[in-house]
mmCIF file of C-alpha atoms in Angstrom:
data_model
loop_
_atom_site.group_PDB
_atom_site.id
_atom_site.type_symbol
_atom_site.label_atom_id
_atom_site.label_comp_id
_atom_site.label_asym_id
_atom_site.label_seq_id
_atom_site.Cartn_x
_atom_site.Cartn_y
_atom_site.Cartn_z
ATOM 1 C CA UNK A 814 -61.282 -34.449 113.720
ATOM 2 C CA UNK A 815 -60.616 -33.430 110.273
ATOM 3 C CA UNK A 816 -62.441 -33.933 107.289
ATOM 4 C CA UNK A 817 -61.924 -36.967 105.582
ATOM 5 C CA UNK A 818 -60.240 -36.785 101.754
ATOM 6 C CA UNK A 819 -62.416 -37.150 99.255
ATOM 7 C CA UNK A 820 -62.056 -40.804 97.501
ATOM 8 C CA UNK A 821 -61.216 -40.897 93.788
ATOM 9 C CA UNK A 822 -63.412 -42.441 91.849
ATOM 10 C CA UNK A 823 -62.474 -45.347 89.392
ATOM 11 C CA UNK A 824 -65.351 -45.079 87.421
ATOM 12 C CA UNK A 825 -64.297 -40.955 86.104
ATOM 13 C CA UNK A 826 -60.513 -40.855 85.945
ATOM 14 C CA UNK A 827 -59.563 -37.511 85.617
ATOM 15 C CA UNK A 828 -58.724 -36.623 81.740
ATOM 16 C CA UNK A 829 -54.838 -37.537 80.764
ATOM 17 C CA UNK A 830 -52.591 -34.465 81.083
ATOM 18 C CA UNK A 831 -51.983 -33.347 77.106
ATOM 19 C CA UNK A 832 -48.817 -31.359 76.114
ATOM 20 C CA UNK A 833 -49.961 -27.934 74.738
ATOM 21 C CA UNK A 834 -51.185 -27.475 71.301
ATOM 22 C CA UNK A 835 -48.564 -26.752 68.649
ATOM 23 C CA UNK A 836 -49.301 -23.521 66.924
ATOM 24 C CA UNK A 837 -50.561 -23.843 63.507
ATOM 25 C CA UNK A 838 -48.271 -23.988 60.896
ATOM 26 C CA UNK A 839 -48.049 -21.315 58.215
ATOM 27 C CA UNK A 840 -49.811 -22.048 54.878
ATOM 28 C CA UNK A 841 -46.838 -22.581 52.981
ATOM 29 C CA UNK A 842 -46.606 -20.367 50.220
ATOM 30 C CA UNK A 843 -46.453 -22.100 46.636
ATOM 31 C CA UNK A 844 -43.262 -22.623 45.212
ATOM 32 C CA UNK A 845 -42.602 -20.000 42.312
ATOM 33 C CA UNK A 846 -41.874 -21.307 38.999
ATOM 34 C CA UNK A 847 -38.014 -22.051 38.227
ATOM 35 C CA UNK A 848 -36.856 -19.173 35.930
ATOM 36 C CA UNK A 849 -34.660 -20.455 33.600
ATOM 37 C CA UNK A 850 -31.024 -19.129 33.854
ATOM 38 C CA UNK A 851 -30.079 -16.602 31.243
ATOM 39 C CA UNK A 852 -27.651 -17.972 28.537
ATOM 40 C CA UNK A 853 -23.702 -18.316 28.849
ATOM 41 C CA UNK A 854 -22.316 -15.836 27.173
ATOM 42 C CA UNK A 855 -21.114 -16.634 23.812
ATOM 43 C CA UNK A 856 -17.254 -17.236 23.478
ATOM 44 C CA UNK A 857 -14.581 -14.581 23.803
ATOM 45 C CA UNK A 858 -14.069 -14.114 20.115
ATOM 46 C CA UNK A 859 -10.919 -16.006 19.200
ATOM 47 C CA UNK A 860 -7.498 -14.225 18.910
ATOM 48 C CA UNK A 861 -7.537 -14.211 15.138
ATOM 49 C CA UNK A 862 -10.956 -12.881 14.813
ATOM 50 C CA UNK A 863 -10.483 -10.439 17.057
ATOM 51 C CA UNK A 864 -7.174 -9.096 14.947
ATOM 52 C CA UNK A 865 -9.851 -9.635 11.546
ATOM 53 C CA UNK A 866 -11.958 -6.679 13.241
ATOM 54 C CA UNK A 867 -9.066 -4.368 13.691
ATOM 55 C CA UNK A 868 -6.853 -5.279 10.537
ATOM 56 C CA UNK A 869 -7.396 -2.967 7.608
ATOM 57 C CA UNK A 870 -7.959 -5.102 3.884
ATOM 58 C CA UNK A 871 -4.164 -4.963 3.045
ATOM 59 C CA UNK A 872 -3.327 -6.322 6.542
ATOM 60 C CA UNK A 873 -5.775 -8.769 6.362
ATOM 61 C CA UNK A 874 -3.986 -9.402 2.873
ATOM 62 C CA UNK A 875 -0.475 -9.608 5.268
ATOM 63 C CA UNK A 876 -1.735 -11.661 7.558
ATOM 64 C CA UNK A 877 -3.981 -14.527 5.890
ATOM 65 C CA UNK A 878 -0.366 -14.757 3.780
ATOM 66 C CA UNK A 879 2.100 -15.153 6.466
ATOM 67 C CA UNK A 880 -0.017 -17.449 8.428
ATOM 68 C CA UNK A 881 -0.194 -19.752 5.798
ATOM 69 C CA UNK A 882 3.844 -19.957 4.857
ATOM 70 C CA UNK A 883 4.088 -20.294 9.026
ATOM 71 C CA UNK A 884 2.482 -23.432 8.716
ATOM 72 C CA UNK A 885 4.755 -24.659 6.155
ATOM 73 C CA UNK A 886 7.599 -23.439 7.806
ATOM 74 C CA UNK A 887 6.487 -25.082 10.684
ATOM 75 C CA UNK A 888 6.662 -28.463 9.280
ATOM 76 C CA UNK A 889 10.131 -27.761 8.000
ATOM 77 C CA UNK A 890 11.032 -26.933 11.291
ATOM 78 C CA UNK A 891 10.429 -29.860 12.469
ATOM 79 C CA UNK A 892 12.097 -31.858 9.607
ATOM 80 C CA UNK A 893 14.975 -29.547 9.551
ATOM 81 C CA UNK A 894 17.913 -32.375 8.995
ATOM 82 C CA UNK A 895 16.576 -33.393 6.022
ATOM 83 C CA UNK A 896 16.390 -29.637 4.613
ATOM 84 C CA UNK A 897 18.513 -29.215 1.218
ATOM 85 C CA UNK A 898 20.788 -25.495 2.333
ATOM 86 C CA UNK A 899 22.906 -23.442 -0.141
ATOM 87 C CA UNK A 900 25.670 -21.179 1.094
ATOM 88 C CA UNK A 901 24.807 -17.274 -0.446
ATOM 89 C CA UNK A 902 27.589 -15.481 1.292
ATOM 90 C CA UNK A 903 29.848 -15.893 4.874
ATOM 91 C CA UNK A 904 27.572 -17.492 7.535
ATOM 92 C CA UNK A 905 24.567 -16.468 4.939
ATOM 93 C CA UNK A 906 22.736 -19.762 4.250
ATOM 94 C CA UNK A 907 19.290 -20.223 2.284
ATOM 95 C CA UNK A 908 17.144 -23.084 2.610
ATOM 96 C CA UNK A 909 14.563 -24.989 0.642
ATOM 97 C CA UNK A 910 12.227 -23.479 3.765
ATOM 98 C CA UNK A 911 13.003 -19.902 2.394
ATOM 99 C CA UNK A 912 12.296 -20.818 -0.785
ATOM 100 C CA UNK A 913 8.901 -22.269 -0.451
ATOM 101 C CA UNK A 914 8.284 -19.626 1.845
ATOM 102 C CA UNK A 915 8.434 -16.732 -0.360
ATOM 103 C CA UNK A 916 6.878 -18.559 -3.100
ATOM 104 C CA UNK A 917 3.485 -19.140 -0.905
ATOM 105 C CA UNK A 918 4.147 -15.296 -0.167
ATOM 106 C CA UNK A 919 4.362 -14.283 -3.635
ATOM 107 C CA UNK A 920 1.262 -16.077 -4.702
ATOM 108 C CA UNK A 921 -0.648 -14.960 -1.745
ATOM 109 C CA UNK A 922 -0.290 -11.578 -2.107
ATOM 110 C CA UNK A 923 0.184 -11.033 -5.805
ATOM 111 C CA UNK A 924 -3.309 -12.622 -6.013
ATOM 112 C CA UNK A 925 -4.725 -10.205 -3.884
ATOM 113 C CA UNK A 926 -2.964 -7.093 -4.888
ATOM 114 C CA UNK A 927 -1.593 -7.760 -8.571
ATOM 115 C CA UNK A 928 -0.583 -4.132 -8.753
ATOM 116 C CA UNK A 929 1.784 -4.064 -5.864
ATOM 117 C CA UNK A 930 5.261 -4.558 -6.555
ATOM 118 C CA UNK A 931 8.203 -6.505 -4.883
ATOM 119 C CA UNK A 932 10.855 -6.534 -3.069
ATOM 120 C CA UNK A 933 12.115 -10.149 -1.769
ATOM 121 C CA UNK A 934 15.538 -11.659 -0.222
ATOM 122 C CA UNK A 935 15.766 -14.089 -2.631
ATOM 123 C CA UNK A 936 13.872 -13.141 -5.765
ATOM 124 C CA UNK A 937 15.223 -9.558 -5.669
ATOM 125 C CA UNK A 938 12.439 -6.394 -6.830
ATOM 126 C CA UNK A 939 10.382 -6.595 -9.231
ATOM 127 C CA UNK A 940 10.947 -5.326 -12.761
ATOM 128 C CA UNK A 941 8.248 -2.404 -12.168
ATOM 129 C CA UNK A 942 10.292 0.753 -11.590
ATOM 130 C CA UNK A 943 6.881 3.193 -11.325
ATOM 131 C CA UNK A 944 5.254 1.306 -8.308
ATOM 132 C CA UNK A 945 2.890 2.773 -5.846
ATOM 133 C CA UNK A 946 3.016 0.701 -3.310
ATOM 134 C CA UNK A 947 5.310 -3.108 -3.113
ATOM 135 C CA UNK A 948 6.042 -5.979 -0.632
ATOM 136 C CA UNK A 949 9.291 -5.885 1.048
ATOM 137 C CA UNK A 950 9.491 -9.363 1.941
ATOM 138 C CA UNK A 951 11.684 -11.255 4.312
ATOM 139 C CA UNK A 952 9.862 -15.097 4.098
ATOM 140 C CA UNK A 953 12.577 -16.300 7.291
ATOM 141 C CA UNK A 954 14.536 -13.725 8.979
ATOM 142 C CA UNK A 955 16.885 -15.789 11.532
ATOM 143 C CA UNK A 956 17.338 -18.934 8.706
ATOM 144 C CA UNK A 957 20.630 -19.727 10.965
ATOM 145 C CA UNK A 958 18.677 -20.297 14.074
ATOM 146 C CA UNK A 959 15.824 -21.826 11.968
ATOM 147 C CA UNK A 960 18.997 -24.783 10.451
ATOM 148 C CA UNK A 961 19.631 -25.152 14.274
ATOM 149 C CA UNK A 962 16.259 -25.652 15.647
ATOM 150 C CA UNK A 963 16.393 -22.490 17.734
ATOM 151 C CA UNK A 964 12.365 -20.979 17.766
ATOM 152 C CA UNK A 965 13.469 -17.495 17.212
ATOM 153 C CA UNK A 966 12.818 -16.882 13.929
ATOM 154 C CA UNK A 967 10.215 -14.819 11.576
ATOM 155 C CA UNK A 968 8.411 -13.570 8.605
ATOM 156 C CA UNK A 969 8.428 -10.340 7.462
ATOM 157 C CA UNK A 970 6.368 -8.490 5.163
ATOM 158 C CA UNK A 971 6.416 -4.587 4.647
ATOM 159 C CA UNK A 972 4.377 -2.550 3.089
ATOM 160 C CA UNK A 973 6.053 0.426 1.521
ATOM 161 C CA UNK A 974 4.461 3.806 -0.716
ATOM 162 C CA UNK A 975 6.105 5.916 -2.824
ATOM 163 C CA UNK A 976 5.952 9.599 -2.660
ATOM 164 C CA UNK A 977 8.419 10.820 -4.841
ATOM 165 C CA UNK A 978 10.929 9.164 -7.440
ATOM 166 C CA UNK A 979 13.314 9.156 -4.671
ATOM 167 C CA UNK A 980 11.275 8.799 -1.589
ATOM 168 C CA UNK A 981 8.878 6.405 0.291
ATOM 169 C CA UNK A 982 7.458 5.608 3.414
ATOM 170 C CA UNK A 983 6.926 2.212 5.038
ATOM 171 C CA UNK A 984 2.958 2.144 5.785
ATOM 172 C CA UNK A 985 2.366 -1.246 7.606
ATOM 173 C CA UNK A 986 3.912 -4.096 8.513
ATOM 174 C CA UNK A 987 3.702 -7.688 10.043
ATOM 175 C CA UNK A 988 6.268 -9.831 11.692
ATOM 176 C CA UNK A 989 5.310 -13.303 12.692
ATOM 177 C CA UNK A 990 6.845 -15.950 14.558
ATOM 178 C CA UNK A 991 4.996 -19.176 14.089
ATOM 179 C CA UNK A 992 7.044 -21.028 16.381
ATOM 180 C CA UNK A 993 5.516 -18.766 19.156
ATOM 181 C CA UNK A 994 2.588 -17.707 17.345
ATOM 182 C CA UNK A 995 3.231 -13.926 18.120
ATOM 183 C CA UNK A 996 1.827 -11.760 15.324
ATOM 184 C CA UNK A 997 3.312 -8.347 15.719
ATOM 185 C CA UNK A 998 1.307 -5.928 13.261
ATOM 186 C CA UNK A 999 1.433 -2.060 12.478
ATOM 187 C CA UNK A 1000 0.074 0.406 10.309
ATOM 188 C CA UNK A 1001 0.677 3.854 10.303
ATOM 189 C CA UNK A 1002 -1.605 5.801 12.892
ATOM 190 C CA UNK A 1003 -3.556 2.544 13.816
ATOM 191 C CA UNK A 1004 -1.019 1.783 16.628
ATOM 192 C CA UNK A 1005 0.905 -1.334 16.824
ATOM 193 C CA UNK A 1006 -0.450 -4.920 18.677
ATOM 194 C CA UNK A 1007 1.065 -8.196 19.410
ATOM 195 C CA UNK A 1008 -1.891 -10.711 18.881
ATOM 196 C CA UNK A 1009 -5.098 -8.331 19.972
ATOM 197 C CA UNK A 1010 -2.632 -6.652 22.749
ATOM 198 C CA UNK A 1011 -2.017 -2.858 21.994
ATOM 199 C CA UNK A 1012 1.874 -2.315 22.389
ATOM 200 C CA UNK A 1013 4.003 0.221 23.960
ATOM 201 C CA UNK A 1014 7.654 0.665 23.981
ATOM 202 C CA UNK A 1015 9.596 0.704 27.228
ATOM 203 C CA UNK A 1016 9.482 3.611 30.130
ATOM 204 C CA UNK A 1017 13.290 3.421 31.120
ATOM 205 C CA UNK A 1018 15.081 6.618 31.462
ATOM 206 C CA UNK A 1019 18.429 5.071 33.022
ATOM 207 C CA UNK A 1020 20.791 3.539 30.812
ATOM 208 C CA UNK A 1021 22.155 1.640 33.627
ATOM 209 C CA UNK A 1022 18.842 -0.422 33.930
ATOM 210 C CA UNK A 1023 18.664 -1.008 30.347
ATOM 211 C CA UNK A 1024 18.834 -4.169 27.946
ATOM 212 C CA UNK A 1025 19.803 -3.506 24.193
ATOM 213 C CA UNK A 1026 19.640 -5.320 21.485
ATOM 214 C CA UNK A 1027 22.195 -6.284 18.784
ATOM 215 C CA UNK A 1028 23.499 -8.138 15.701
ATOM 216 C CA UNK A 1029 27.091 -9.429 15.395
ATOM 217 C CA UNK A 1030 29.224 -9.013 12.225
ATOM 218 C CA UNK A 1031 30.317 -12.586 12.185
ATOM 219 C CA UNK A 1032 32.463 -14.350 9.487
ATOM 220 C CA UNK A 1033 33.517 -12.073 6.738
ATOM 221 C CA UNK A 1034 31.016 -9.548 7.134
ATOM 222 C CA UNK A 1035 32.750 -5.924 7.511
ATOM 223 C CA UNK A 1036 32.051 -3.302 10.356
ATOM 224 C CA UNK A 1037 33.769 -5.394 13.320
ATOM 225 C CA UNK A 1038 35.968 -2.565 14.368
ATOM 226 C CA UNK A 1039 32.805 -0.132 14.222
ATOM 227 C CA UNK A 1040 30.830 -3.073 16.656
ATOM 228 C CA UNK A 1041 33.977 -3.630 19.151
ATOM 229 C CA UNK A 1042 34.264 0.581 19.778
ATOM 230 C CA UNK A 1043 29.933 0.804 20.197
ATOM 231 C CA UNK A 1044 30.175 -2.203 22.180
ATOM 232 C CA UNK A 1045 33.354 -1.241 24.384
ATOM 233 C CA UNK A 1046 31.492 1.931 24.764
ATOM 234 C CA UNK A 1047 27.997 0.813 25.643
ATOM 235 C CA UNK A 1048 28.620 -2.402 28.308
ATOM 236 C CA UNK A 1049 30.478 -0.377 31.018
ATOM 237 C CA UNK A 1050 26.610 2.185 30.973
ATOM 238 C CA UNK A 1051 23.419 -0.352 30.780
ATOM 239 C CA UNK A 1052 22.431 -3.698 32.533
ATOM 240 C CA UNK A 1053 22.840 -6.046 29.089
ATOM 241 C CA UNK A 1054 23.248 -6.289 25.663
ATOM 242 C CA UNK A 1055 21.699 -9.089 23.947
ATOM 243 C CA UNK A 1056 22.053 -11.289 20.211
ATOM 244 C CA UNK A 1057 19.269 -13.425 19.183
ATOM 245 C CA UNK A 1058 19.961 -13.774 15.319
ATOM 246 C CA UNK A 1059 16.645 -11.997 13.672
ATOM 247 C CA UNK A 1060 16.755 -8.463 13.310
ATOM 248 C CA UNK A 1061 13.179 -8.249 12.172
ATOM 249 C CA UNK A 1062 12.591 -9.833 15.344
ATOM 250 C CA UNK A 1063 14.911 -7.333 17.731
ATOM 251 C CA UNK A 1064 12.958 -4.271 16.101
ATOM 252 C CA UNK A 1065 9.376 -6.213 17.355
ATOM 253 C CA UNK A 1066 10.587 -6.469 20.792
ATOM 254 C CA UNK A 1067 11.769 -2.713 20.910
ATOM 255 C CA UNK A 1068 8.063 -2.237 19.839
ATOM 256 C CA UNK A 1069 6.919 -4.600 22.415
ATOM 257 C CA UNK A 1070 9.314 -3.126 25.602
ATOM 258 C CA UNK A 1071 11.068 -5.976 25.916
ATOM 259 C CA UNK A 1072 14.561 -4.223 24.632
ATOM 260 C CA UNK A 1073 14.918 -0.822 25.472
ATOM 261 C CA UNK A 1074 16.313 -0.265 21.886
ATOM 262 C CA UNK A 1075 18.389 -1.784 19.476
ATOM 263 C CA UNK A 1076 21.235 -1.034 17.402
ATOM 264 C CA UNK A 1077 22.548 -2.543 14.149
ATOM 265 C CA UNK A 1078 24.763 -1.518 10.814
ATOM 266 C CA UNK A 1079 23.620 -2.409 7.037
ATOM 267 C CA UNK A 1080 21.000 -4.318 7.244
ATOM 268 C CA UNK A 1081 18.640 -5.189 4.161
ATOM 269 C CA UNK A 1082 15.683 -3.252 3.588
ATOM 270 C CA UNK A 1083 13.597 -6.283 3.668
ATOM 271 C CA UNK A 1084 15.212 -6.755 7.421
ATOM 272 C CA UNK A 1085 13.576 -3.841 8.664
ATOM 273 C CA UNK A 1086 10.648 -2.415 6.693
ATOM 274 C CA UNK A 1087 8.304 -3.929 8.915
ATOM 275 C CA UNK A 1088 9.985 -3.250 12.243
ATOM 276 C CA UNK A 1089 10.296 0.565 11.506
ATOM 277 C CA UNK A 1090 6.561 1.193 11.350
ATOM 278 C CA UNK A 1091 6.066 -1.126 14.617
ATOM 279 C CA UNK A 1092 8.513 0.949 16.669
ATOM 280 C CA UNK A 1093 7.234 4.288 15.383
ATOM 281 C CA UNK A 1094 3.635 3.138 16.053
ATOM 282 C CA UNK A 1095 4.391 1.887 19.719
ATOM 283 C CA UNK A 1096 6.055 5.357 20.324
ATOM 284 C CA UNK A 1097 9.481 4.565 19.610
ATOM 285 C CA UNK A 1098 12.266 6.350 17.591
ATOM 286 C CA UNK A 1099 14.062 4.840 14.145
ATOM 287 C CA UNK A 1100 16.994 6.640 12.769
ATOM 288 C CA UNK A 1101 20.171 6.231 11.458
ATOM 289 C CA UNK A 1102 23.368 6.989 13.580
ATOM 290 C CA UNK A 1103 22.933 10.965 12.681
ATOM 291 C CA UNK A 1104 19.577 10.990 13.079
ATOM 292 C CA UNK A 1105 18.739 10.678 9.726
ATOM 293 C CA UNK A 1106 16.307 7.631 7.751
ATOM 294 C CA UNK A 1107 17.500 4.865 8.280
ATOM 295 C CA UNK A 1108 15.564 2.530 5.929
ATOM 296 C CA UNK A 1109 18.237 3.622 2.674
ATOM 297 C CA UNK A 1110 20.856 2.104 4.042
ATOM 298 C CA UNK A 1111 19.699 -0.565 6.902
ATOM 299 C CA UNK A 1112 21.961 1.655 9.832
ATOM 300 C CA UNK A 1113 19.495 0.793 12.389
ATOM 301 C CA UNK A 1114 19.399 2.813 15.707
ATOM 302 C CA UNK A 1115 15.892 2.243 17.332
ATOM 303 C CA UNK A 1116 14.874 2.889 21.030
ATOM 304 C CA UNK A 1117 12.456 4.119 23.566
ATOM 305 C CA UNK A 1118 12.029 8.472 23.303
ATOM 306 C CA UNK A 1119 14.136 8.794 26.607
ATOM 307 C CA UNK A 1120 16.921 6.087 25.559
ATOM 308 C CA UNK A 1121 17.217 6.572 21.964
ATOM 309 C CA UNK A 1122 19.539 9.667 21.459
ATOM 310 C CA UNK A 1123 21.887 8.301 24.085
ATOM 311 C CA UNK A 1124 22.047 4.972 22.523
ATOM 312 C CA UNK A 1125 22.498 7.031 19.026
ATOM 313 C CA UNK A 1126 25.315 8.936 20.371
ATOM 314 C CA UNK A 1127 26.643 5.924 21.708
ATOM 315 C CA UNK A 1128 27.014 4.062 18.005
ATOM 316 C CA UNK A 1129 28.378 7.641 16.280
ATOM 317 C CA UNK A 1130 30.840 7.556 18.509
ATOM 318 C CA UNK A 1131 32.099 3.970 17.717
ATOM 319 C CA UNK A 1132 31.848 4.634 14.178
ATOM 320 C CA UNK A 1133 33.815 7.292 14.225
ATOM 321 C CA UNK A 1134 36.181 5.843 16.280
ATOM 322 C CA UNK A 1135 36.440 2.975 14.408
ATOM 323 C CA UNK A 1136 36.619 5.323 11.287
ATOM 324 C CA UNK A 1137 39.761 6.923 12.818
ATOM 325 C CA UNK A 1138 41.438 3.489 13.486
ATOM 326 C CA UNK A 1139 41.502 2.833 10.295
ATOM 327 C CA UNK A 1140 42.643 5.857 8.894
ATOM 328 C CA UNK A 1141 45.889 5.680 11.187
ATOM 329 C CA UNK A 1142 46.366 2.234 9.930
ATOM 330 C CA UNK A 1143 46.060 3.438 6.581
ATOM 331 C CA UNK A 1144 48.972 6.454 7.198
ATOM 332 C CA UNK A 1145 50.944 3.967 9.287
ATOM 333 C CA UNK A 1146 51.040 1.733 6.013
#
C-alpha cells in the first residue's frame, strides 16, 4: 500500500510564483549641455561688391557712372513712346535717352577725373588736343533697338592713353547692359569678367561649327557690295551668322564665347574702344582686315586665336572683291 500524499496545508500556501527580477537599469548618464550652433555664415558678398574688390579706382570711376545713366535709361525704356527722337543720318536716330545719358556720363566722370579728356557720340572730343588719357563714350549703343523696345542695347565707356602724338592704346573698358544687368569690364592685364565671372573667348577650331557676328550696312550707309562678297563667302563655311544691332555689344560676346568672332566695317571709335580691350583680355584677337589696328578706322575683325585669321581672310577677300566690282563698273562706264 503506498504512501499516502502529503495534504497541503491552507494555513502556509506556498509563496506566489514571481517573474524574474529585471536587471538594473543603467545610471543614466547626465545630459551634456546644448552647445550652441556656430553662426551662419555671413552673406555671399553681393555681385557689385564683389566687382568693388577687383575694380581698379578708374573702373570704379566707369562703373559707379554707367550704373547710374542705366537707371535712367531704364526708365526711358520703359516710357519709350513718349521719347522726343531726331534723325542724325540714314537709319541713325538720337534720342532724348542719349542725351541725358551722356550728360549723367559727363558729369560723373569729369567730377572724378577733371583731367581726362573726351570723346562722345554726340558731344564730339573735347577741345584738349595734349590729353593723357580721355573717355571714349558711347552713352546707348543699339538706340534703334532701344526706340523699339528690343533689350539689347548698351553703354560704353573706354578708356584710352596716349603714347605718342599719333598713337594710343585703349587701357580699360566697360560695357553695360542694364536691361540684363550684364557688366562686361576689362583692363589691360587684369583679365576681363562679366559681373564677378572671369571670361574666356571661345575654343572652336572648325569654322563649320561656328556662329559670327555682324552689322548690316542698311539705308544709305556705303560698303554693301563689300558685306554681300564677305557674306556670300562666309555662309556656305560656318553654322550662323548673326545681327543684333550693338556693336559694342557683339565685341562683349566675342569676349564672353558666345560668338566665335565678329566682323564689321567703319565703325566709330566710341563703338569699339571698350570692346577691343575685352576681347584682347579674354584671349581674343582685334585687327583690321590686314592685320593691322583696327581702332583708327573702326574695320573691326575680332575672333577666337584659332578662328580669327580665317575669318580675316574671309573679309579681305570680299573687300577686294567688292573693290574689283567696282572698278569694272567704273571702266564699263
Amino acid at each position: 500500500m503506498s504512501a499516502d500524499k502529503p495534504r497541503l496545508s491552507l494555513k502556509n500556501p506556498p509563496a506566489p510564483r514571481t517573474a524574474p527580477a529585471a536587471a538594473p537599469r543603467p545610471e543614466r548618464k547626465p545630459r551634456a549641455p546644448r552647445t550652441e550652433l556656430p553662426e551662419a555664415p555671413a552673406p555671399r558678398a553681393s555681385r557689385q561688391s564683389s566687382q568693388t574688390a577687383r575694380l581698379s579706382a578708374q573702373l570704379n570711376v566707369v562703373v559707379g557712372a554707367v550704373r547710374k545713366a542705366g537707371r535712367r535709361l531704364l526708365r526711358d525704356f520703359g516710357e519709350v513712346e513718349q521719347l522726343q527722337v531726331s534723325v542724325k543720318g540714314p537709319g541713325d536716330f538720337v534720342s532724348q535717352a542719349d542725351i541725358r545719358a551722356e550728360q549723367t556720363l559727363r558729369e560723373e566722370l569729369a567730377r572724378a577725373r577733371p583731367n581726362f579728356a573726351f570723346l562722345m557720340e554726340e558731344s564730339g572730343a573735347s577741345p584738349e588736343t595734349d590729353w593723357e588719357y580721355r573717355w571714349v563714350v558711347d552713352p546707348l549703343d543699339g538706340t534703334t533697338n532701344f526706340l523699339h523696345g528690343i533689350p539689347h542695347w548698351a553703354i560704353s565707356v573706354g578708356i584710352e592713353r596716349r603714347l605718342t602724338e599719333t598713337e594710343s592704346e585703349i587701357v580699360a573698358g566697360v560695357i553695360y547692359n542694364p536691361a540684363s544687368d550684364e557688366l562686361f569690364w576689362a583692363e589691360k592685364g587684369a583679365g576681363a569678367f562679366l559681373n564677378d565671372k572671369r571670361l574666356r573667348v571661345s575654343a572652336r577650331r572648325d569654322m563649320r561649327e561656328a556662329v559670327f557676328a555682324t552689322g548690316i550696312p542698311f539705308g544709305a550707309i556705303p560698303r554693301k557690295p563689300e558685306f554681300v562678297a564677305i557674306l556670300s563667302r562666309l555662309m556656305p563655311q560656318v553654322a550662323g551668322v548673326r545681327r543684333f544691332g550693338a556693336a559694342a555689344l557683339d565685341l562683349a560676346w566675342v569676349a564672353a564665347g558666345r560668338y566665335d568672332g565678329f566682323w564689321e566695317l567703319g565703325l566709330n571709335k566710341w563703338d569699339i574702344a571698350a570692346g577691343i580691350v575685352l576681347v584682347r583680355e579674354a584671349g581674343g584677337f582685334v585687327t583690321d582686315p590686314t592685320g593691322g589696328d583696327a581702332y583708327p578706322d573702326g574695320m573691326v575683325v575680332a575672333g577666337n586665336p584659332h578662328l580669327h585669321g580665317k575669318l580675316r581672310e574671309v573679309v579681305a577677300s570680299g573687300i577686294s572683291a567688292a573693290a574689283t566690282g567696282r572698278a569694272k563698273a567704273r571702266d564699263a562706264g
